[in-house]
Short mmCIF file of C-alpha atoms and ligand atoms in Angstrom, two decimals:
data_model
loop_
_atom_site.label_atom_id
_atom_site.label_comp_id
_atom_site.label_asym_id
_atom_site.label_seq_id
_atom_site.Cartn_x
_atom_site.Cartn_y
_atom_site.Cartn_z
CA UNK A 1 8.26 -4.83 0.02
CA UNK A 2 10.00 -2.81 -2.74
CA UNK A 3 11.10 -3.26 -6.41
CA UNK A 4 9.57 -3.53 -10.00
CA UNK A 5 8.50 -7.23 -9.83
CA UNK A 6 5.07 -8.73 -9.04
CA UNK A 7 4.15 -9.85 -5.96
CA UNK A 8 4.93 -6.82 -3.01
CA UNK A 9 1.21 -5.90 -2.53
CA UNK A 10 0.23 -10.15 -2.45
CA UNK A 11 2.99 -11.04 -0.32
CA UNK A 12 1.58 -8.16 2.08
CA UNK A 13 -2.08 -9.45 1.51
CA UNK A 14 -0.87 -13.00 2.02
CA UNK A 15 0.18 -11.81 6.00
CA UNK A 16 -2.80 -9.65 5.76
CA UNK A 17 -4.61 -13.45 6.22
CA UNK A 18 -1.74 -15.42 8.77
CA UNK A 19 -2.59 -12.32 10.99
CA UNK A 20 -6.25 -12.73 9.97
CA UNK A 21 -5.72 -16.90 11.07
CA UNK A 22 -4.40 -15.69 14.47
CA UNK A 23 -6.61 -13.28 15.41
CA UNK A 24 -5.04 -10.15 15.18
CA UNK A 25 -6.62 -7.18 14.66
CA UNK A 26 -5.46 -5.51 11.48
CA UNK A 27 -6.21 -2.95 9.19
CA UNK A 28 -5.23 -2.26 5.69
CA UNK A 29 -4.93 1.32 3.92
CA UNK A 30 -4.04 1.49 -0.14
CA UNK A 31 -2.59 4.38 -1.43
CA UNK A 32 -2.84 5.77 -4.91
CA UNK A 33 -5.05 2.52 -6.01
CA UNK A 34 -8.85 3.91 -6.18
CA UNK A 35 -10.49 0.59 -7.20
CA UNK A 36 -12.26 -1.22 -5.03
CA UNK A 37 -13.61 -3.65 -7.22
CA UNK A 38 -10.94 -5.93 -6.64
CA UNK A 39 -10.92 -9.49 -5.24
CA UNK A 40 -8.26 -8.71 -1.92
CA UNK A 41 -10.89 -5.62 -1.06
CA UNK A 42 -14.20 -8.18 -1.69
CA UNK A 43 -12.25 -10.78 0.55
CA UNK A 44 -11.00 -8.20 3.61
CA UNK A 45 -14.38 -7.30 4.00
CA UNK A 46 -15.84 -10.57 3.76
CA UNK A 47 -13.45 -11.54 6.29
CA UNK A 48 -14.25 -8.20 8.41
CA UNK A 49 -10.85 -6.80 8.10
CA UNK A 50 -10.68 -2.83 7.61
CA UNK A 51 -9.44 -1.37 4.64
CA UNK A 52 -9.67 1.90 3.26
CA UNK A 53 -8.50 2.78 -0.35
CA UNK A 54 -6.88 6.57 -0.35
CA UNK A 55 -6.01 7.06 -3.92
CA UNK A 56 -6.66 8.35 -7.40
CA UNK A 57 -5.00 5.84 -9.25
CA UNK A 58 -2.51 6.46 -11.58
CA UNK A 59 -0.12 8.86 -10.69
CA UNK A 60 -0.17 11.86 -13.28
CA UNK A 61 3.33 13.87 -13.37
CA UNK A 62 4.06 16.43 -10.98
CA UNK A 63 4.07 19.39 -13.14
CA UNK A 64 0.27 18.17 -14.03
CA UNK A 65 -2.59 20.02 -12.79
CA UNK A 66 -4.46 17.13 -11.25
CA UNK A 67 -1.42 15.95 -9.59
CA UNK A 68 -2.20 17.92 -6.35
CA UNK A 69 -5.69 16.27 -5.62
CA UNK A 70 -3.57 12.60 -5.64
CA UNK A 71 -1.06 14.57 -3.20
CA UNK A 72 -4.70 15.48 -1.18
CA UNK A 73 -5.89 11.87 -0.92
CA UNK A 74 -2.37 10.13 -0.03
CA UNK A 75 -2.11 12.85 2.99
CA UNK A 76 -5.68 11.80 3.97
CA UNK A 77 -4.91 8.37 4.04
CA UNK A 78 -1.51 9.34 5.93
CA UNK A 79 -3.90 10.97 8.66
CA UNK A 80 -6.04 7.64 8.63
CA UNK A 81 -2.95 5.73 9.13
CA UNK A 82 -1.42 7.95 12.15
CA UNK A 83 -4.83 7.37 14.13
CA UNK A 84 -4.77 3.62 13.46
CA UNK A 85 -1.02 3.07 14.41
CA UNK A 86 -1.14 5.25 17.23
CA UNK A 87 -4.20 3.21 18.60
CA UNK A 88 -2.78 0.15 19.71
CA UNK A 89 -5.79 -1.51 18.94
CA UNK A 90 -4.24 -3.16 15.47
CA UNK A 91 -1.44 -5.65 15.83
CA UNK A 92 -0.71 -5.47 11.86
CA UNK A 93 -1.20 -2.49 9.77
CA UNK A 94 -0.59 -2.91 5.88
CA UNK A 95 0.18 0.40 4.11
CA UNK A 96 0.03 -0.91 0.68
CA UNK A 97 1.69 1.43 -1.90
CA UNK A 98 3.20 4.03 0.67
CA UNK A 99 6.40 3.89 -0.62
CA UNK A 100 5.25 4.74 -4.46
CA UNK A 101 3.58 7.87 -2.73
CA UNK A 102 6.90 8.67 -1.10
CA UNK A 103 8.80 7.79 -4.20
CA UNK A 104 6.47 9.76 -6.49
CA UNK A 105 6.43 12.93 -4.29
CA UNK A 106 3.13 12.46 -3.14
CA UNK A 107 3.69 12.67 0.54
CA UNK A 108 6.90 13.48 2.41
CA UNK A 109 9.10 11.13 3.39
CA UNK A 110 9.31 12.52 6.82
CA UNK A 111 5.61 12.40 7.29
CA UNK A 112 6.02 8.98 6.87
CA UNK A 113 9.07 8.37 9.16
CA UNK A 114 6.90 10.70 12.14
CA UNK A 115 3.88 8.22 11.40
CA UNK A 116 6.45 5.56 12.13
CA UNK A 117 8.09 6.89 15.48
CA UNK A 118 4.49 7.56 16.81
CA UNK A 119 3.02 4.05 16.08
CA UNK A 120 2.20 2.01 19.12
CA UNK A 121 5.27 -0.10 19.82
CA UNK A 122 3.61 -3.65 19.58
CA UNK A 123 1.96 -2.97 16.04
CA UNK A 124 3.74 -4.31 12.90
CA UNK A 125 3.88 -2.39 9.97
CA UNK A 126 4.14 -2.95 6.75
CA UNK A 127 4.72 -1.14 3.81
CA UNK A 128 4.75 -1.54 -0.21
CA UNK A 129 5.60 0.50 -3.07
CA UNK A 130 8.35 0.36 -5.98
CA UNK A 131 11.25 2.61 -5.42
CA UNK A 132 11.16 2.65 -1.60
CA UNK A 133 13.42 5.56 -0.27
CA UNK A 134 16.60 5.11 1.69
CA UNK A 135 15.00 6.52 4.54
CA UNK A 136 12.25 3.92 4.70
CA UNK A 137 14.38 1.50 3.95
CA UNK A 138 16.61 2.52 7.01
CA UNK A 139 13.38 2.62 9.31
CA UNK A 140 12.49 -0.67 8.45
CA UNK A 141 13.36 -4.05 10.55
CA UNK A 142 13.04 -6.06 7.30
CA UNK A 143 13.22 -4.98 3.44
CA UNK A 144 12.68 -7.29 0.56
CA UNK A 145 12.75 -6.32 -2.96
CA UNK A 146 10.97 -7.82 -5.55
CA UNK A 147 13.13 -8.35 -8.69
CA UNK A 148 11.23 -8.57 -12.27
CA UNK A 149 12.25 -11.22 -14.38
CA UNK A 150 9.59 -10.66 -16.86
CA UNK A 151 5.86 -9.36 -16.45
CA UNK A 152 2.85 -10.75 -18.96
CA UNK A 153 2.48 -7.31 -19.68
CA UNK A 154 5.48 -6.92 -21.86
CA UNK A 155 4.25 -9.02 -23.84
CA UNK A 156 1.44 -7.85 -24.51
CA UNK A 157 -1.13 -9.53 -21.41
CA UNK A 158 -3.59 -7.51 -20.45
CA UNK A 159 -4.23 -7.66 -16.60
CA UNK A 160 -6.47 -10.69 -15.59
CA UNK A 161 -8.97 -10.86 -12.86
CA UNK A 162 -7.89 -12.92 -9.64
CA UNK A 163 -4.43 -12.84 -11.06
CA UNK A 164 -3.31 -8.84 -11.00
CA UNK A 165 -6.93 -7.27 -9.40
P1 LIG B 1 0.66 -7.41 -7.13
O1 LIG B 1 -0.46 -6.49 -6.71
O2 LIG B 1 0.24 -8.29 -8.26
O3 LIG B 1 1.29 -8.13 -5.98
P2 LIG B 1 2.78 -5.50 -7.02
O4 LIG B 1 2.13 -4.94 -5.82
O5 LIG B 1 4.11 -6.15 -6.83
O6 LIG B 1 1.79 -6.48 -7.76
P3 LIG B 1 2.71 -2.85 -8.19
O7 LIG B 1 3.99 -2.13 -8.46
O8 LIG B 1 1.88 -2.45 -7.03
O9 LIG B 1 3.01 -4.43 -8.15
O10 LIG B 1 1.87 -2.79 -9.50
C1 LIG B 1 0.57 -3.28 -9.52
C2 LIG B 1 0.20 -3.83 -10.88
O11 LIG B 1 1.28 -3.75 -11.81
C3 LIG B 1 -0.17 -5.30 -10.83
O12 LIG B 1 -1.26 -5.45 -11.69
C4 LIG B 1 1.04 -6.03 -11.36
O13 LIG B 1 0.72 -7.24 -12.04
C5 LIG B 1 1.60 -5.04 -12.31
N1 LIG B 1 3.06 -5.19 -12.39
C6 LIG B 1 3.88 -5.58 -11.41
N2 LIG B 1 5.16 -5.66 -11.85
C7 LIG B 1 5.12 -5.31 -13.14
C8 LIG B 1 6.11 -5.20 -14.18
N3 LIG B 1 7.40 -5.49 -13.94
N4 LIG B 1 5.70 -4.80 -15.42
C9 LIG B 1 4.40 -4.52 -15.65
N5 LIG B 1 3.43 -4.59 -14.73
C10 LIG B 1 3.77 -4.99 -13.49
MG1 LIG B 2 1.29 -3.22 -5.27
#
């Protein structure tokens, strides 16, 4: 799930629970976001689904001092995600915001592609993030971009609880 519109991490949350209705094992990881005083991390819990946040939150510039501790945090949640794809114990694996950590320089793109080529072939992984690279795009069985028509927060909307956290 790529693009500038709303929706890419929901949509992923939203198979997060028809895997959860199944009874497949899955397991979520979100880059760059650091809160987890959100409603999707109360409810994965609540419904005993893993999830580990592995961010900062928002992305300073490169050139930016503190930008290398963000770069420290996405590679630890990289190293989370290699043991939990190579597993074969998860039969979804959500890797919400890896392509904004690609796109933003905060982990290789290769890293990513290796993490991909190791995983356990019967594990489905998804991935989310504006500006996904053409390499992940390439990798990637299905690729759906989110298109912004407009966005409350244009206009002046601040983000609302249940609704954007
Ligand atoms: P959501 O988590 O609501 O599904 P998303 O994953 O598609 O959104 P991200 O790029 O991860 O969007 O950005 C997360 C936050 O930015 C959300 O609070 C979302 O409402 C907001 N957002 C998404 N698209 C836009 C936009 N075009 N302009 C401003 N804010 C946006
Ligand atoms: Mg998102």
């Amino acid at each position: 799930m790529t693009g500038n519109g709303k929706g890419k991490t929901t949509a992923a949350l939203g198979m997060a629970l028809r895997a959860w209705g199944h009874g497949i094992p899955l397991f979520l990881i979100q880059f760059v976001k650091s809160d987890r005083a959100t409603g999707e991390y109360a409810a994965l819990e609540r419904l005993g689904i893993e999830v580990r946040v592995a961010g900062l939150g928002f992305v300073p510039p490169r050139d930016d001092p503190r930008f290398e501790a963000h770069g420290r945090a996405a590679e630890e949640g990289l190293q989370i995600a290699a043991e939990v794809l190579r597993s074969g114990r998860y039969g979804l694996v959500i890797l919400d915001e890896l392509c904004y950590a690609v796109a933003r320089g905060l982990v290789a793109e290769g890293a990513v592609l290796g993490l991909l080529e190791a995983a356990d072939p019967s594990v489905t992984i998804v991935m989310t993030g504006r500006g996904a690279t053409e390499g992940l795009i390439a990798a990637a069985d299905t690729v759906s971009e989110v298109r912004s028509v407009k966005h409350g927060f244009d206009a002046g909307l601040k983000a609302k609880k249940g609704v954007e956290f």
